[in-house]
Tab-separated table of N, CA and C in Angstrom:
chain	number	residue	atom	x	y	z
R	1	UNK	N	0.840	-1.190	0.000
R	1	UNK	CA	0.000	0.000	0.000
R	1	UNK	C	0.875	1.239	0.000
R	2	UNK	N	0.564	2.204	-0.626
R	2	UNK	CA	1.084	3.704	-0.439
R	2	UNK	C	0.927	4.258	0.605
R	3	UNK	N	1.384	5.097	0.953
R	3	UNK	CA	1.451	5.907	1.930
R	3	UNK	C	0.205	6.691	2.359
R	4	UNK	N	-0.485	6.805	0.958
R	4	UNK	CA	-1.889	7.598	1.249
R	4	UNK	C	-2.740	6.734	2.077
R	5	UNK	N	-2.804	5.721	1.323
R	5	UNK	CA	-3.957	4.227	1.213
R	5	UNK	C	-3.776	4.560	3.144
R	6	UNK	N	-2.239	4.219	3.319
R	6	UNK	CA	-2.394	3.960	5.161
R	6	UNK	C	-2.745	5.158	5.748
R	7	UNK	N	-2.808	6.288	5.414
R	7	UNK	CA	-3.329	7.428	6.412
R	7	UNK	C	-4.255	7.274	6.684
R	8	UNK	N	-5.862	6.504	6.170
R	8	UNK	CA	-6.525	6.677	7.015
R	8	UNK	C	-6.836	5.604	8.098
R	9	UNK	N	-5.757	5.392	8.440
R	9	UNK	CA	-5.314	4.113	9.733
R	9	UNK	C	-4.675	4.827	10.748
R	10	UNK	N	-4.392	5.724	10.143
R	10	UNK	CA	-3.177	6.349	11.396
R	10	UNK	C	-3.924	6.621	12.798
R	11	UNK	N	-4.535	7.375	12.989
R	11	UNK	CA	-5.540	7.337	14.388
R	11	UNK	C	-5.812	6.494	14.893
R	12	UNK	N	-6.351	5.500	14.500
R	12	UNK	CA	-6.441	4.232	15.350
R	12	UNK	C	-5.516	3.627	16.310
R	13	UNK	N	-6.167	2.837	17.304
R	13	UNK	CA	-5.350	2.486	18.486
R	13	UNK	C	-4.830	1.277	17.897
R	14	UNK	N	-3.957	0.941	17.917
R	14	UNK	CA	-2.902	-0.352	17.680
R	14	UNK	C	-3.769	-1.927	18.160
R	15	UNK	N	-4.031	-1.432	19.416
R	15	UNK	CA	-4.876	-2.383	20.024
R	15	UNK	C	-6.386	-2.289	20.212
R	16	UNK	N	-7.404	-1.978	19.070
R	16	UNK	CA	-8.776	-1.921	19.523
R	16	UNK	C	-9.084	-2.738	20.518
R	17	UNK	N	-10.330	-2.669	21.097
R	17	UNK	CA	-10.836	-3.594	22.036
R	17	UNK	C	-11.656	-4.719	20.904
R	18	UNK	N	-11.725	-5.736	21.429
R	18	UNK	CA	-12.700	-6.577	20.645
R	18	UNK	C	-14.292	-5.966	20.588
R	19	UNK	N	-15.124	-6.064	20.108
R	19	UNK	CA	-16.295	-5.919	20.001
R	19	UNK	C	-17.813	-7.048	19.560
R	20	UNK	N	-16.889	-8.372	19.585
R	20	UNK	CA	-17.809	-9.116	19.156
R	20	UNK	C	-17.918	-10.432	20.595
R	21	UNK	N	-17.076	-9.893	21.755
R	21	UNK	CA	-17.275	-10.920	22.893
R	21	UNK	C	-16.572	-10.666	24.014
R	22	UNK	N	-17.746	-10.346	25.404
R	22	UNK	CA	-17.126	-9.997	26.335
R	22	UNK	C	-16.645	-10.389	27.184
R	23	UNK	N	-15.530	-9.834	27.719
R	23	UNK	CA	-14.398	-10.691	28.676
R	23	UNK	C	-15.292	-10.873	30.106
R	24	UNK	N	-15.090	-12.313	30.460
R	24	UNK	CA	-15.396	-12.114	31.820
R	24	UNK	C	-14.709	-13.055	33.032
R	25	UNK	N	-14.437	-11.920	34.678
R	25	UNK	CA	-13.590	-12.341	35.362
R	25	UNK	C	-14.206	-13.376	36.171
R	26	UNK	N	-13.198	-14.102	37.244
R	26	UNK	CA	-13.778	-15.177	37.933
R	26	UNK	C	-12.956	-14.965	39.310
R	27	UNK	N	-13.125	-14.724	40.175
R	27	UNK	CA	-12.715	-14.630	41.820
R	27	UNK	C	-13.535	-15.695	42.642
R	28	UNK	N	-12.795	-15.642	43.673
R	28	UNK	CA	-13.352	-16.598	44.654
R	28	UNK	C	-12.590	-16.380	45.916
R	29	UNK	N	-13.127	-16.043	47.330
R	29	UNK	CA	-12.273	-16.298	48.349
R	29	UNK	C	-13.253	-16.716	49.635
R	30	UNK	N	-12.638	-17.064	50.095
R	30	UNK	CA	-13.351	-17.878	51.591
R	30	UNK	C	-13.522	-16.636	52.427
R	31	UNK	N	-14.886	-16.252	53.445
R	31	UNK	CA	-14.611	-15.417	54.232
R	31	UNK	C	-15.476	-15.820	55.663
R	32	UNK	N	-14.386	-15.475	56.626
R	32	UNK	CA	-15.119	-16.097	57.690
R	32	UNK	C	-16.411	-15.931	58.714
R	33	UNK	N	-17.282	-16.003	58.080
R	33	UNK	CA	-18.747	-15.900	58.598
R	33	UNK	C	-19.784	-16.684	57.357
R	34	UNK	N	-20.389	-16.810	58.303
R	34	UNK	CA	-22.229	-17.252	57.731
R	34	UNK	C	-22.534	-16.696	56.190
R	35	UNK	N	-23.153	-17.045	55.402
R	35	UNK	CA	-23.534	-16.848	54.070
R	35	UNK	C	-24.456	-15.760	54.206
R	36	UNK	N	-25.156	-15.437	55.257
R	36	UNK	CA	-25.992	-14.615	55.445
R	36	UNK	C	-25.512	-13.101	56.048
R	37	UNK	N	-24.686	-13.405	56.701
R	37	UNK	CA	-23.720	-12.386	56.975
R	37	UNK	C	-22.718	-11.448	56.220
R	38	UNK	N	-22.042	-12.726	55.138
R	38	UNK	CA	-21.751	-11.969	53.698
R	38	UNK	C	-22.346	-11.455	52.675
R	39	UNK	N	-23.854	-11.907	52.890
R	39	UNK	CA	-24.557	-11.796	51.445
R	39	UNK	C	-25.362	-10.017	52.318
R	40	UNK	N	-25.253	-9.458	53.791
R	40	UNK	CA	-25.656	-8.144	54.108
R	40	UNK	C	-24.637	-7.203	53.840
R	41	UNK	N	-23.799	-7.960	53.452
R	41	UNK	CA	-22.513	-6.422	53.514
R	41	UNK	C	-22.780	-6.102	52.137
R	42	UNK	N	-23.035	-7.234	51.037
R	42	UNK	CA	-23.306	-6.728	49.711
R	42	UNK	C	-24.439	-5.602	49.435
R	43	UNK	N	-25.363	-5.645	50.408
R	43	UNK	CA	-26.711	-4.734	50.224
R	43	UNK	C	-27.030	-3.787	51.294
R	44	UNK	N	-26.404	-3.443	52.413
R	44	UNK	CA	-26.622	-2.733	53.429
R	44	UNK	C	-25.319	-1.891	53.168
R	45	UNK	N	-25.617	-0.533	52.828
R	45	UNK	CA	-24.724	0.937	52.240
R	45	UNK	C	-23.813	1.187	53.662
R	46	UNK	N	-23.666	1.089	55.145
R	46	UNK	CA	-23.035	1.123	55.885
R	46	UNK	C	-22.114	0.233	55.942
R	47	UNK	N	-22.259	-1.036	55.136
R	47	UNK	CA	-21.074	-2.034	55.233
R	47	UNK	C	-20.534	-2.116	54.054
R	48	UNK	N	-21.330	-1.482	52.909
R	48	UNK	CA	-20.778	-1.176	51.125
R	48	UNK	C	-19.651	-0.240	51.815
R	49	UNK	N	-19.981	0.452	52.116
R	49	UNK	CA	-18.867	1.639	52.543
R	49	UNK	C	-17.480	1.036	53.110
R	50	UNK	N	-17.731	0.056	54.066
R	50	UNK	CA	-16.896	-0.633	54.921
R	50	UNK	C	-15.418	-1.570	53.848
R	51	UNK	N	-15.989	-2.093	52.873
R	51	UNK	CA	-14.925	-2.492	51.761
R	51	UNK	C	-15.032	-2.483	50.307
R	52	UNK	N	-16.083	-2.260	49.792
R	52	UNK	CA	-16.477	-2.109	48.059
R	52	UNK	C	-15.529	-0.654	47.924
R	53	UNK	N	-15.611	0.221	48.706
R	53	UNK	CA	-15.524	1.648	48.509
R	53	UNK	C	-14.700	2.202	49.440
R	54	UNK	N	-13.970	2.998	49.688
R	54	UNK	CA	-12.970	3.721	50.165
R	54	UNK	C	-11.448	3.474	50.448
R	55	UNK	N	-11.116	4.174	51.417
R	55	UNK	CA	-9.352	3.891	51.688
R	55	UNK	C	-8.694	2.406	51.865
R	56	UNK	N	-9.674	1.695	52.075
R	56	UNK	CA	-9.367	-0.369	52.541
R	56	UNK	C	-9.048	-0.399	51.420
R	57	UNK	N	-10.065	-0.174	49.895
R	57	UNK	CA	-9.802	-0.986	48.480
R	57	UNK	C	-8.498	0.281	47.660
R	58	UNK	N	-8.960	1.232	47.830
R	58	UNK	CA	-7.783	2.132	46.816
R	58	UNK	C	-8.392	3.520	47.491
R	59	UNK	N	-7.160	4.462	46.963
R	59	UNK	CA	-7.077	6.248	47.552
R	59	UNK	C	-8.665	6.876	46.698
R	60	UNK	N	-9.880	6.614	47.774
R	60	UNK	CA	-11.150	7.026	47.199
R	60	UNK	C	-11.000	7.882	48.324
R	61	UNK	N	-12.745	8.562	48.604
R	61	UNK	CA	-13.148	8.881	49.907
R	61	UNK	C	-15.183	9.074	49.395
R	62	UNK	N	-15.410	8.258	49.941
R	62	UNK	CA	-17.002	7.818	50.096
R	62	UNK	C	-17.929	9.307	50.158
R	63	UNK	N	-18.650	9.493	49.006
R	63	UNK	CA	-19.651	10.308	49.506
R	63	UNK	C	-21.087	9.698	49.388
R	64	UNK	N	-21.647	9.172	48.951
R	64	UNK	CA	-22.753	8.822	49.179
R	64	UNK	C	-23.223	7.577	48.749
R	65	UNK	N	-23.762	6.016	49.573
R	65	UNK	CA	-24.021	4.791	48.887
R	65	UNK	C	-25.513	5.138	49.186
R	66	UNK	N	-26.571	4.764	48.109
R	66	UNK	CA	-27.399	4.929	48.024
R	66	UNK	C	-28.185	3.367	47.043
R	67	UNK	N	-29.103	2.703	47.777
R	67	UNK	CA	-30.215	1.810	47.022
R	67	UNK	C	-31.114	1.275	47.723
R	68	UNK	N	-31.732	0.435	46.514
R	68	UNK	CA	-33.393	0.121	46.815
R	68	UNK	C	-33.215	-1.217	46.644
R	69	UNK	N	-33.143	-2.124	47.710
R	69	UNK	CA	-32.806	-3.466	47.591
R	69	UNK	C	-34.554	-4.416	47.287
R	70	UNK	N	-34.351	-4.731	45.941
R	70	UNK	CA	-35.170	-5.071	45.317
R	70	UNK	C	-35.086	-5.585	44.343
R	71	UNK	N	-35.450	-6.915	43.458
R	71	UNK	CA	-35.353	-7.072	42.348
R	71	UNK	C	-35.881	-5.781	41.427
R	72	UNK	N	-35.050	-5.376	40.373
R	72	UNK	CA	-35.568	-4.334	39.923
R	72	UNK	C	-34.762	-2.958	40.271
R	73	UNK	N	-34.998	-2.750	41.863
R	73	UNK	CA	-34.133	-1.988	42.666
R	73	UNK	C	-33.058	-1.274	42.213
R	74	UNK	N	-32.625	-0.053	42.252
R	74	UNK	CA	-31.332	0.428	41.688
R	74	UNK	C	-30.671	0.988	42.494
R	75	UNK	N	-29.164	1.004	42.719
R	75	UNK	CA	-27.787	1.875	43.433
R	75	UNK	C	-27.427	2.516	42.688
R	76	UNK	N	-26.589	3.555	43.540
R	76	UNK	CA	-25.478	4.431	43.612
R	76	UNK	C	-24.685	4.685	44.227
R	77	UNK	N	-23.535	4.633	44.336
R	77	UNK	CA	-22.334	4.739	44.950
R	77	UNK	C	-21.645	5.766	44.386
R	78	UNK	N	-21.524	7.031	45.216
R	78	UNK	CA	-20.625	7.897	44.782
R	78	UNK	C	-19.235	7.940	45.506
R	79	UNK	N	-18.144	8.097	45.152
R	79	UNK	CA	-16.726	8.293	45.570
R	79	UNK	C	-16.032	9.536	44.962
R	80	UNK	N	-14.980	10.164	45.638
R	80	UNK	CA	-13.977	10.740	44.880
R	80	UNK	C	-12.561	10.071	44.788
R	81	UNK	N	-12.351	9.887	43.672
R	81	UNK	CA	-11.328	9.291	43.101
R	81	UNK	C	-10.161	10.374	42.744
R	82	UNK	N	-9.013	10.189	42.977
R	82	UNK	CA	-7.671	11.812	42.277
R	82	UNK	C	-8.680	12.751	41.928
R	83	UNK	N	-9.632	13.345	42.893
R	83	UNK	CA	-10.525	14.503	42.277
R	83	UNK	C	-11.485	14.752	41.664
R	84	UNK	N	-11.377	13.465	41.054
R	84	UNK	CA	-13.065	12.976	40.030
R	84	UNK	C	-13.691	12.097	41.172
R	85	UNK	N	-15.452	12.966	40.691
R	85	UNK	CA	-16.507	12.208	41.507
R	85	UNK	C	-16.524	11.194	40.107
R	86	UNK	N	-16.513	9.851	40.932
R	86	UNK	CA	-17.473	8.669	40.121
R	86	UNK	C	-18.516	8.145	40.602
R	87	UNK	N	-19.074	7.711	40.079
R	87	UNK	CA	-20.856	6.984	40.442
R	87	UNK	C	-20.556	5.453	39.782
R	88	UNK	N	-20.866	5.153	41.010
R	88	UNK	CA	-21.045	3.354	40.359
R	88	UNK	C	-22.908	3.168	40.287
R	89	UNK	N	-23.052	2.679	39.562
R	89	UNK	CA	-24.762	2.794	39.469
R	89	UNK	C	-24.721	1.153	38.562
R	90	UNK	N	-25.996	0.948	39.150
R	90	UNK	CA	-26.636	-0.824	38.686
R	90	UNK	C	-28.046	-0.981	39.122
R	91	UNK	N	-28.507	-2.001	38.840
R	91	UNK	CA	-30.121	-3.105	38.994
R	91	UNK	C	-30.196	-4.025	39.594
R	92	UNK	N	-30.544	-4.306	40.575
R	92	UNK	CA	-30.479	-5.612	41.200
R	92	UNK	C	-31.582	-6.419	40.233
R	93	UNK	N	-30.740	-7.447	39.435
R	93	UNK	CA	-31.214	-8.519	38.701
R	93	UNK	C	-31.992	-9.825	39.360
R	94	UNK	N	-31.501	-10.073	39.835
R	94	UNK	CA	-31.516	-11.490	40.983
R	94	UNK	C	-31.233	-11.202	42.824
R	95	UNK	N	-32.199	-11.351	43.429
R	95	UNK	CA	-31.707	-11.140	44.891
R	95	UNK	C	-32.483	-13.236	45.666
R	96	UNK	N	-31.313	-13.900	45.960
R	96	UNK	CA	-31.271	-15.085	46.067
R	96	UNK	C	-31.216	-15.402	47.521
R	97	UNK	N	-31.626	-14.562	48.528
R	97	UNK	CA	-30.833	-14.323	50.209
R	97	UNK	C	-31.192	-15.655	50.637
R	98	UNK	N	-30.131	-15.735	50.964
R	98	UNK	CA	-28.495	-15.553	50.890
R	98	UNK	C	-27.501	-15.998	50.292
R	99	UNK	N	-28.328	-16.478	49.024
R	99	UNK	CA	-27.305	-17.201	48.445
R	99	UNK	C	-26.430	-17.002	47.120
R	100	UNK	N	-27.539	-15.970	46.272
R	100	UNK	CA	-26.999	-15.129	44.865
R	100	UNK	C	-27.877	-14.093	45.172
R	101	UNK	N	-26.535	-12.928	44.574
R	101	UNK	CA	-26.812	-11.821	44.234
R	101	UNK	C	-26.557	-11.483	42.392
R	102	UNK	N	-27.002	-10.881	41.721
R	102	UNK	CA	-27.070	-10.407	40.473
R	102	UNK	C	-27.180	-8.951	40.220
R	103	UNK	N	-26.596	-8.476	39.450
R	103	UNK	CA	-26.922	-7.268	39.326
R	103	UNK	C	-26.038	-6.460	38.112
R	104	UNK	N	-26.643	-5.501	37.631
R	104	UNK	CA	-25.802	-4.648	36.351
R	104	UNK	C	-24.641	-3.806	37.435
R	105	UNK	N	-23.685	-3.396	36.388
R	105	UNK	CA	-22.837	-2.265	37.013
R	105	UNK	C	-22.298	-1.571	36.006
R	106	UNK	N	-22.157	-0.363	36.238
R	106	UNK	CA	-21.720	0.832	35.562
R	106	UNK	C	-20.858	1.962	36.393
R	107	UNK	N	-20.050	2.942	35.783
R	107	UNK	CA	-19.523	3.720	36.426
R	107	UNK	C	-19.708	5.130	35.394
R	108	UNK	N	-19.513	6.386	35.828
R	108	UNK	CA	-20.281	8.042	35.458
R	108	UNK	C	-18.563	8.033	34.381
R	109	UNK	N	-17.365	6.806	34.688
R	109	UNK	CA	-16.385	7.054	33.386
R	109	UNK	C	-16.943	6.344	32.285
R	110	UNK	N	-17.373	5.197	31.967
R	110	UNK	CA	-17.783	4.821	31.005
R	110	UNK	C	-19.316	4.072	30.665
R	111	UNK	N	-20.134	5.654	31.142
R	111	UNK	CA	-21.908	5.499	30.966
R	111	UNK	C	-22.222	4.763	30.346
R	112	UNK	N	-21.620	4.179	29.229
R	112	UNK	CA	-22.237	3.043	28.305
R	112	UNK	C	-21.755	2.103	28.199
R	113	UNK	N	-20.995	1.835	29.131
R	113	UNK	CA	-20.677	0.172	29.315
R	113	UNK	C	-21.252	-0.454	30.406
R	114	UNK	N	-22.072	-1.787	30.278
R	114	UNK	CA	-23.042	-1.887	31.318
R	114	UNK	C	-22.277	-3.906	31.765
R	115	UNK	N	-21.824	-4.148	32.375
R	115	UNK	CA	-21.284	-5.122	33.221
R	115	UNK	C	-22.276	-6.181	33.987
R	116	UNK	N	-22.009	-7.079	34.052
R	116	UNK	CA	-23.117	-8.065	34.827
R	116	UNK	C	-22.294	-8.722	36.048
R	117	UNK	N	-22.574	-8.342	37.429
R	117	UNK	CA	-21.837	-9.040	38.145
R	117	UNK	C	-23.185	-10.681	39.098
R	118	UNK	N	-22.307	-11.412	39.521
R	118	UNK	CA	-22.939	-12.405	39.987
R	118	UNK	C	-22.059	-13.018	41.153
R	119	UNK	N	-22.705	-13.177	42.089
R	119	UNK	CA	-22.321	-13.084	43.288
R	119	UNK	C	-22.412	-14.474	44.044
R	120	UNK	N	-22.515	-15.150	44.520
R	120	UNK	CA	-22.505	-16.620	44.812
R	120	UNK	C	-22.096	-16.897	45.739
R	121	UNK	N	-22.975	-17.373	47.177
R	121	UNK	CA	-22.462	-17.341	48.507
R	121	UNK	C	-23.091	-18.631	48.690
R	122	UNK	N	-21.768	-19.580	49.097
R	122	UNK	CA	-21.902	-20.970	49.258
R	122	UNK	C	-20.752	-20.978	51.377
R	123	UNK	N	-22.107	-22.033	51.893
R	123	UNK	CA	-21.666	-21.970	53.379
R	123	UNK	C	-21.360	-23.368	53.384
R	124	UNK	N	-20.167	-23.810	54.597
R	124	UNK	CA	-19.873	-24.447	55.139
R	124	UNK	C	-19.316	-24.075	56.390
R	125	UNK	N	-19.158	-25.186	56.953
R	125	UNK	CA	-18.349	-24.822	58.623
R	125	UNK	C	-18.689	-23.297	58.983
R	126	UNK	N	-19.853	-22.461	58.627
R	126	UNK	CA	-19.850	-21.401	59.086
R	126	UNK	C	-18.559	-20.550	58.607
R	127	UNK	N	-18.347	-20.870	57.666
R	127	UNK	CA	-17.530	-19.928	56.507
R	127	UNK	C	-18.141	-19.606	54.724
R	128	UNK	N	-18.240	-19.059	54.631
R	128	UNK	CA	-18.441	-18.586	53.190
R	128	UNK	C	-17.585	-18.463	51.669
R	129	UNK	N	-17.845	-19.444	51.027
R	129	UNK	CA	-17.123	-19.635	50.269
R	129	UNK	C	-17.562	-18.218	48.864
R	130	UNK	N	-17.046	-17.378	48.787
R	130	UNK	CA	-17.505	-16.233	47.597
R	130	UNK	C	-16.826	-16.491	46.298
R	131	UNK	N	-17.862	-16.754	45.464
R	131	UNK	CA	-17.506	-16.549	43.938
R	131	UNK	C	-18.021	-15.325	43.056
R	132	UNK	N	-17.081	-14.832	42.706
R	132	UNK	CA	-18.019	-13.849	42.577
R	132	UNK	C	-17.748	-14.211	40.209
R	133	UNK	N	-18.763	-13.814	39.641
R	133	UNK	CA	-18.109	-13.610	37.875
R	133	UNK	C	-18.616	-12.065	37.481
R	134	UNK	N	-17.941	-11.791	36.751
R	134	UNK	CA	-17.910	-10.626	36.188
R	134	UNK	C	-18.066	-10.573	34.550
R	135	UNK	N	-19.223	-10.552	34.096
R	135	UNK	CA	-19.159	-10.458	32.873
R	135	UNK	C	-18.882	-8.750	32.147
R	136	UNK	N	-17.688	-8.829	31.615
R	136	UNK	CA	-17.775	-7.617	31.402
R	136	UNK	C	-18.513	-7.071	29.825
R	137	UNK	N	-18.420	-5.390	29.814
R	137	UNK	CA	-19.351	-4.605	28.716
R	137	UNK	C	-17.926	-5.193	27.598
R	138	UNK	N	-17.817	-5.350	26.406
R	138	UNK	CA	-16.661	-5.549	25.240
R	138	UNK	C	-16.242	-4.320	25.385
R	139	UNK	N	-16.508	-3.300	25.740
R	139	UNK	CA	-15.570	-1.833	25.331
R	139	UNK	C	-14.902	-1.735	26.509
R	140	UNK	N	-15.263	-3.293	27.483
R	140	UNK	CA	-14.021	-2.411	28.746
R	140	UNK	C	-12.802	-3.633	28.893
R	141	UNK	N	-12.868	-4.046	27.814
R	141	UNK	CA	-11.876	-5.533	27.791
R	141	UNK	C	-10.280	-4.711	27.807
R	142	UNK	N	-9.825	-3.591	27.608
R	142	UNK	CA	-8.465	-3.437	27.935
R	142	UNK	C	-8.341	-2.981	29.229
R	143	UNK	N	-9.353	-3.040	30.053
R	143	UNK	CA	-9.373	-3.496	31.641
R	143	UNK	C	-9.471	-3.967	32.244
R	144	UNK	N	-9.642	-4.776	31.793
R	144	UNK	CA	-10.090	-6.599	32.313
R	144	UNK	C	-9.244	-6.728	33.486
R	145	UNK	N	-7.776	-6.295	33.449
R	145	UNK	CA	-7.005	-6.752	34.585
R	145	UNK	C	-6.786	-5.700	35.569
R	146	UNK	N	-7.381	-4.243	35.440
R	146	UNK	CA	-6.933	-3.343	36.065
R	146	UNK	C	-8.510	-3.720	37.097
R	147	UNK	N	-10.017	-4.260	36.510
R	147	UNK	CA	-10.969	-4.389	37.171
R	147	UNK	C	-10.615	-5.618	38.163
R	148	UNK	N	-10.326	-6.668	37.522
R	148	UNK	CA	-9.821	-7.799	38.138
R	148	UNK	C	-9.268	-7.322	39.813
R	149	UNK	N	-8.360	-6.259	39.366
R	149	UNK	CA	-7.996	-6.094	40.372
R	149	UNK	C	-8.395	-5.441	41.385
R	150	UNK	N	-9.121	-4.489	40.930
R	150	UNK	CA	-10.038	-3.784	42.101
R	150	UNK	C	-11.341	-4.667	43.072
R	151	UNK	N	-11.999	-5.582	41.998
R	151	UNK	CA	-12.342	-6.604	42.601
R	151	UNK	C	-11.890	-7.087	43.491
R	152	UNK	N	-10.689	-7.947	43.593
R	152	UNK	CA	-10.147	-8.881	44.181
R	152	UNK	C	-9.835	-8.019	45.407
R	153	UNK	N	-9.511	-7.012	44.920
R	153	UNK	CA	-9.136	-6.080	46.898
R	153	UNK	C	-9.853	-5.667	47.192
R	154	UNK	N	-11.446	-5.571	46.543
R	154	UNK	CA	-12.746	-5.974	47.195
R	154	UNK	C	-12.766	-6.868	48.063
R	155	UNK	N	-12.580	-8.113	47.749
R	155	UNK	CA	-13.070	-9.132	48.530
R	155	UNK	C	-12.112	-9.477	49.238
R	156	UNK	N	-11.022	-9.249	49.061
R	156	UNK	CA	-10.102	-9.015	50.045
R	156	UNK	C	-10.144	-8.176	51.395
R	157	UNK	N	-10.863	-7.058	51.043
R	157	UNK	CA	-11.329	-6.163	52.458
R	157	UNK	C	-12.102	-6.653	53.028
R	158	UNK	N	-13.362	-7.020	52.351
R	158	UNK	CA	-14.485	-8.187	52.897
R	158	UNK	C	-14.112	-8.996	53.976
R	159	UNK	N	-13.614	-9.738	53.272
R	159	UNK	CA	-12.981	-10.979	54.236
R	159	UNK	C	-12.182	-10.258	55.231
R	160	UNK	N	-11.177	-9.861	55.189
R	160	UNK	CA	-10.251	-8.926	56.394
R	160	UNK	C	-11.550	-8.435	57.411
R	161	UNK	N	-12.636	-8.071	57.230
R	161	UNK	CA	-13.524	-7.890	58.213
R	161	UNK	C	-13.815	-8.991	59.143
R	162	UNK	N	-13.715	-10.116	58.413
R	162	UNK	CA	-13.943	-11.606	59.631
R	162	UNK	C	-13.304	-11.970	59.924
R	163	UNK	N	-12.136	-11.395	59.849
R	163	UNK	CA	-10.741	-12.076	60.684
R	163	UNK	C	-10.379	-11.867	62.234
């Protein structure tokens, strides 16, 4: 090809995201309490606060968790992040108490990518086994590992609460 032919390539990112299939994550950690006990911190905004959101998971600071625990039901979670307010906002899809949670997720950076998380609280010995999957939106697949990770020190704070 000539030189012309490739100019109108030049803008493009080297690495598009895929668009025809979305990535999705898989976690799991044991935390020590009752299934019923883990499956309230997911839906009660005083204990969202406690590890989904602030200084435990990454340099945030919590301004307002807000929802309507309901199939149907919708949240908000506001934080400030390096200065930017973000909003995490979703649907409670599935409410399974205590055993699945379901629900959309979104954030006020990328309004149109809409995420499916699924939540899965399996008991034994009075411990809780958490799986959590993450199906993600295709336009957020070159984050797959930066979400991965915010996740995981999600449930990492979680659990650090029953220790």
């Amino acid at each position: 090809m000539v030189s012309e032919q490739l100019s109108m390539f030049e803008g493009q990112s080297q690495n598009p995201a895929p668009t025809d299939k979305p990535s999705t994550i898989y976690l799991t950690k044991t935390v020590n309490a009752s299934n019923q006990k883990v499956f309230d911190q997911w839906l009660m905004p005083v204990f969202i606060g406690e590890w989904m959101f602030g200084p435990k998971v990454q340099q945030e600071q919590v301004v307002s968790l807000e929802n309507k625990v309901r199939k149907g039901g919708e949240f908000a979670f506001k934080v400030i992040r390096k200065g930017t307010e973000i909003e995490h906002s979703g649907e409670y899809i599935e409410l399974d108490v205590p055993n699945k949670l379901v629900f959309s997720w979104s954030d006020s950076l990328h309004r149109s990518s809409k995420s499916r998380v699924t939540a899965l609280f399996q008991e034994a010995n009075n411990k809780t086994r958490l799986k959590i999957i993450i199906k993600l939106d295709p336009k957020l697949y070159n984050e797959k590992d930066s979400l991965k990770n915010q996740w995981s020190a999600r449930c990492s704070a979680l659990a650090a609460k029953f220790k």
